[in-house]
Short mmCIF file of C-alpha atoms in Angstrom, two decimals:
data_model
loop_
_atom_site.label_atom_id
_atom_site.label_comp_id
_atom_site.label_asym_id
_atom_site.label_seq_id
_atom_site.Cartn_x
_atom_site.Cartn_y
_atom_site.Cartn_z
CA UNK E 1 -20.13 18.96 -12.79
CA UNK E 2 -16.67 17.90 -13.84
CA UNK E 3 -15.76 14.23 -13.44
CA UNK E 4 -12.28 15.34 -12.42
CA UNK E 5 -11.91 17.06 -9.10
CA UNK E 6 -8.77 18.78 -7.90
CA UNK E 7 -8.19 17.40 -4.41
CA UNK E 8 -5.19 19.35 -3.13
CA UNK E 9 -2.20 21.45 -4.02
CA UNK E 10 1.20 22.19 -2.57
CA UNK E 11 2.49 25.68 -3.73
CA UNK E 12 36.42 3.74 0.95
CA UNK E 13 39.20 3.24 3.19
CA UNK E 14 37.35 0.56 5.11
CA UNK E 15 39.49 -1.71 7.24
CA UNK E 16 42.42 0.74 7.31
CA UNK E 17 43.31 3.21 10.01
CA UNK E 18 44.01 6.83 8.97
CA UNK E 19 47.71 6.37 9.77
CA UNK E 20 47.94 3.42 7.35
CA UNK E 21 46.72 5.53 4.46
CA UNK E 22 49.77 6.99 2.63
CA UNK E 23 47.60 9.92 1.48
CA UNK E 24 46.19 10.72 4.93
CA UNK E 25 46.61 14.15 6.50
CA UNK E 26 48.83 12.74 9.26
CA UNK E 27 51.16 11.04 6.79
CA UNK E 28 51.46 14.25 4.75
CA UNK E 29 52.36 16.25 7.86
CA UNK E 30 54.99 13.68 8.89
CA UNK E 31 56.64 13.79 5.45
CA UNK E 32 56.58 17.59 5.48
CA UNK E 33 58.20 17.82 8.93
CA UNK E 34 60.87 15.28 7.92
CA UNK E 35 61.72 17.30 4.81
CA UNK E 36 61.70 20.57 6.77
CA UNK E 37 64.08 19.20 9.42
CA UNK E 38 66.38 17.90 6.66
CA UNK E 39 66.35 21.35 5.05
CA UNK E 40 67.25 23.04 8.32
CA UNK E 41 70.04 20.59 9.06
CA UNK E 42 71.57 20.88 5.61
CA UNK E 43 71.07 24.57 4.93
CA UNK E 44 74.01 26.71 3.92
CA UNK E 45 75.21 28.61 7.03
CA UNK E 46 76.10 31.54 4.76
CA UNK E 47 72.66 31.47 3.13
CA UNK E 48 70.20 30.15 5.75
CA UNK E 49 66.65 29.21 4.94
CA UNK E 50 64.50 32.32 4.81
CA UNK E 51 61.87 32.64 7.55
CA UNK E 52 59.27 33.66 4.98
CA UNK E 53 59.86 30.41 3.08
CA UNK E 54 59.37 28.36 6.24
CA UNK E 55 56.19 30.27 7.09
CA UNK E 56 54.84 29.77 3.56
CA UNK E 57 55.51 26.03 3.67
CA UNK E 58 53.86 25.75 7.10
CA UNK E 59 50.81 27.60 5.79
CA UNK E 60 50.61 25.29 2.77
CA UNK E 61 50.70 22.09 4.82
CA UNK E 62 48.15 23.57 7.22
CA UNK E 63 45.83 24.33 4.30
CA UNK E 64 46.17 20.81 2.89
CA UNK E 65 45.51 19.32 6.32
CA UNK E 66 42.43 21.52 6.75
CA UNK E 67 41.05 20.49 3.36
CA UNK E 68 41.55 16.82 4.22
CA UNK E 69 39.63 17.24 7.48
CA UNK E 70 36.86 19.17 5.68
CA UNK E 71 36.50 16.42 3.08
CA UNK E 72 36.26 13.80 5.82
CA UNK E 73 33.57 15.83 7.59
CA UNK E 74 31.56 16.26 4.36
CA UNK E 75 31.73 12.52 3.67
CA UNK E 76 30.49 11.81 7.18
CA UNK E 77 27.61 14.28 6.76
CA UNK E 78 26.68 12.79 3.38
CA UNK E 79 26.58 9.29 4.88
CA UNK E 80 24.42 10.49 7.77
CA UNK E 81 22.06 12.25 5.35
CA UNK E 82 21.71 9.08 3.24
CA UNK E 83 20.84 7.04 6.34
CA UNK E 84 18.26 9.61 7.46
CA UNK E 85 16.74 9.67 3.98
CA UNK E 86 16.39 5.89 3.99
CA UNK E 87 14.55 6.02 7.33
CA UNK E 88 12.22 8.70 6.00
CA UNK E 89 11.58 6.68 2.85
CA UNK E 90 10.77 3.56 4.89
CA UNK E 91 7.93 5.48 6.52
CA UNK E 92 6.31 5.78 3.08
CA UNK E 93 5.77 2.04 2.65
CA UNK E 94 2.06 1.47 2.15
CA UNK E 95 1.43 5.13 1.27
CA UNK E 96 0.61 6.57 -2.15
CA UNK E 97 2.89 9.14 -3.73
CA UNK E 98 2.93 11.27 -6.88
CA UNK E 99 5.90 10.93 -9.23
CA UNK E 100 6.43 12.07 -12.85
CA UNK E 101 4.38 9.86 -15.18
CA UNK E 102 1.13 9.80 -17.15
CA UNK E 103 -0.33 6.49 -15.95
CA UNK E 104 -3.84 6.53 -14.50
CA UNK E 105 -5.17 3.32 -12.94
CA UNK E 106 -8.97 3.23 -12.75
CA UNK E 107 -10.44 1.05 -10.01
CA UNK E 108 -13.79 0.76 -8.27
CA UNK E 109 -13.10 3.98 -6.36
CA UNK E 110 -11.96 5.98 -9.38
CA UNK E 111 -8.41 7.05 -10.20
CA UNK E 112 -5.92 9.47 -8.71
CA UNK E 113 -3.22 11.46 -10.44
CA UNK E 114 -1.70 14.91 -10.35
CA UNK E 115 0.27 17.56 -12.17
CA UNK E 116 2.93 20.16 -11.50
CA UNK E 117 2.98 23.69 -12.91
CA UNK E 118 6.22 25.63 -13.23
CA UNK E 119 4.27 28.85 -12.80
CA UNK E 120 0.71 30.03 -12.31
CA UNK E 121 -1.66 29.43 -15.22
CA UNK E 122 -5.04 30.93 -16.11
CA UNK E 123 -6.11 27.83 -18.08
CA UNK E 124 -5.34 24.16 -17.31
CA UNK E 125 -6.77 21.23 -19.26
CA UNK E 126 -6.53 17.53 -18.42
CA UNK E 127 -7.04 15.01 -21.23
CA UNK E 128 -7.61 11.32 -20.42
CA UNK E 129 -7.10 8.62 -23.06
CA UNK E 130 -7.73 4.89 -23.12
CA UNK E 131 -5.18 2.21 -24.03
CA UNK E 132 -5.89 2.76 -27.75
CA UNK E 133 -5.19 6.47 -27.47
CA UNK E 134 -8.82 7.57 -27.81
CA UNK E 135 -9.87 10.61 -25.79
CA UNK E 136 -12.14 9.50 -22.94
CA UNK E 137 -12.57 12.82 -21.21
CA UNK E 138 -11.23 16.35 -21.50
CA UNK E 139 -11.76 18.67 -18.55
CA UNK E 140 -10.97 22.35 -18.10
CA UNK E 141 -9.69 23.00 -14.56
CA UNK E 142 -9.50 26.77 -15.03
CA UNK E 143 -6.84 28.86 -13.32
CA UNK E 144 -4.32 27.11 -11.07
CA UNK E 145 -1.40 28.26 -8.96
CA UNK E 146 2.18 27.18 -9.53
CA UNK E 147 3.23 23.98 -7.75
CA UNK E 148 1.96 20.43 -7.35
CA UNK E 149 -1.75 19.61 -7.59
CA UNK E 150 -3.48 16.26 -7.10
CA UNK E 151 -6.68 15.34 -8.92
CA UNK E 152 -9.30 12.58 -8.84
CA UNK E 153 -11.19 11.03 -11.75
CA UNK E 154 -14.51 9.28 -11.07
CA UNK E 155 -14.09 7.06 -14.14
CA UNK E 156 -16.80 8.61 -16.30
CA UNK E 157 -16.29 9.72 -19.90
CA UNK E 158 -17.45 13.01 -21.47
CA UNK E 159 -20.96 11.57 -21.84
CA UNK E 160 -21.10 10.70 -18.16
CA UNK E 161 -20.86 6.96 -18.83
CA UNK E 162 -18.66 4.86 -16.51
CA UNK E 163 -15.53 3.45 -18.09
CA UNK E 164 -14.16 -0.04 -17.50
CA UNK E 165 -11.52 -0.45 -14.81
CA UNK E 166 -7.98 -0.63 -16.13
CA UNK E 167 -5.04 1.45 -17.32
CA UNK E 168 -5.46 4.88 -18.86
CA UNK E 169 -3.14 7.75 -19.76
CA UNK E 170 -3.53 11.45 -19.21
CA UNK E 171 -1.87 14.66 -20.26
CA UNK E 172 -1.91 18.19 -18.91
CA UNK E 173 -1.70 21.44 -20.87
CA UNK E 174 -1.53 24.89 -19.31
CA UNK E 175 -1.27 28.47 -20.49
CA UNK E 176 -1.23 32.02 -19.22
CA UNK E 177 -2.25 34.97 -21.38
CA UNK E 178 -2.06 32.68 -24.39
CA UNK E 179 1.52 31.55 -23.68
CA UNK E 180 2.26 27.94 -22.81
CA UNK E 181 3.14 27.12 -19.19
CA UNK E 182 5.34 24.05 -18.47
CA UNK E 183 3.15 21.32 -16.96
CA UNK E 184 4.19 17.83 -15.85
CA UNK E 185 1.78 14.91 -15.42
CA UNK E 186 2.19 13.01 -12.15
CA UNK E 187 1.21 9.38 -11.65
CA UNK E 188 0.00 8.02 -8.32
CA UNK E 189 1.48 4.77 -7.03
CA UNK E 190 1.72 2.87 -3.77
CA UNK E 191 5.15 2.47 -2.16
CA UNK E 192 5.94 -1.24 -1.82
CA UNK E 193 9.49 -1.09 -0.53
CA UNK E 194 12.72 0.88 -0.18
CA UNK E 195 16.17 0.07 -1.56
CA UNK E 196 19.64 1.66 -1.54
CA UNK E 197 22.01 1.58 -4.49
CA UNK E 198 24.74 3.72 -6.05
CA UNK E 199 22.07 6.19 -7.13
CA UNK E 200 20.85 6.74 -3.57
CA UNK E 201 17.55 5.85 -1.93
CA UNK E 202 15.08 4.16 -4.30
CA UNK E 203 11.37 3.41 -3.90
CA UNK E 204 9.63 0.33 -5.30
CA UNK E 205 6.30 1.60 -6.66
CA UNK E 206 3.29 -0.46 -7.71
CA UNK E 207 2.95 -0.44 -11.48
CA UNK E 208 5.86 1.97 -11.98
CA UNK E 209 8.87 -0.01 -10.81
CA UNK E 210 11.80 1.64 -9.05
CA UNK E 211 11.98 5.42 -8.75
CA UNK E 212 14.36 7.74 -6.95
CA UNK E 213 13.24 9.14 -3.60
CA UNK E 214 13.87 12.66 -4.94
CA UNK E 215 11.23 12.11 -7.65
CA UNK E 216 8.40 12.12 -5.10
CA UNK E 217 6.43 15.34 -5.61
CA UNK E 218 3.64 14.75 -3.12
CA UNK E 219 2.53 12.19 -0.53
CA UNK E 220 -1.16 11.37 -0.71
#
């Protein structure tokens, strides 16, 4: 019986009002109307301003104003999304997650890791190595579907002997019909905290440091 068991799979204008911003939509409209009125007042009576020109200019300022409002709406939505993401991330504190990495921490209850396959494979092999790079165990997991898979290692080597607790590394290779299938090793870590920086929502992970919220592939 394999010592590795697959456990699951899953196919700023702050402080300023809009009117105080010289580039605001309202300011642009005011300048346009002022220029338009000046044009109308000073037009040549024998060659008055063409209606088509006025209509074109009105359409242009309307388009600019609409783009400004759309940009403001998108910024507001982005800010709301970031806040919601932070709240979701906070709920992960104390939970274990899988993120890209090859670390495998063996404790008294074994070790947990995972892998992601870009497409289905008919042969998947997991190789575990100790800190010196020596192969501890190599296990054939057979065919696996595309997606994220979690796995558990009971800590025994190929001879069935228990290994000492500590840090190990593992790699995943996959193929289908003899052709290589992209496979990514996933490390398991406990979420210790959540932070926000210029890069977005970040998770503080035990043993792995800070990782982006988007790097989480599975919640254990």
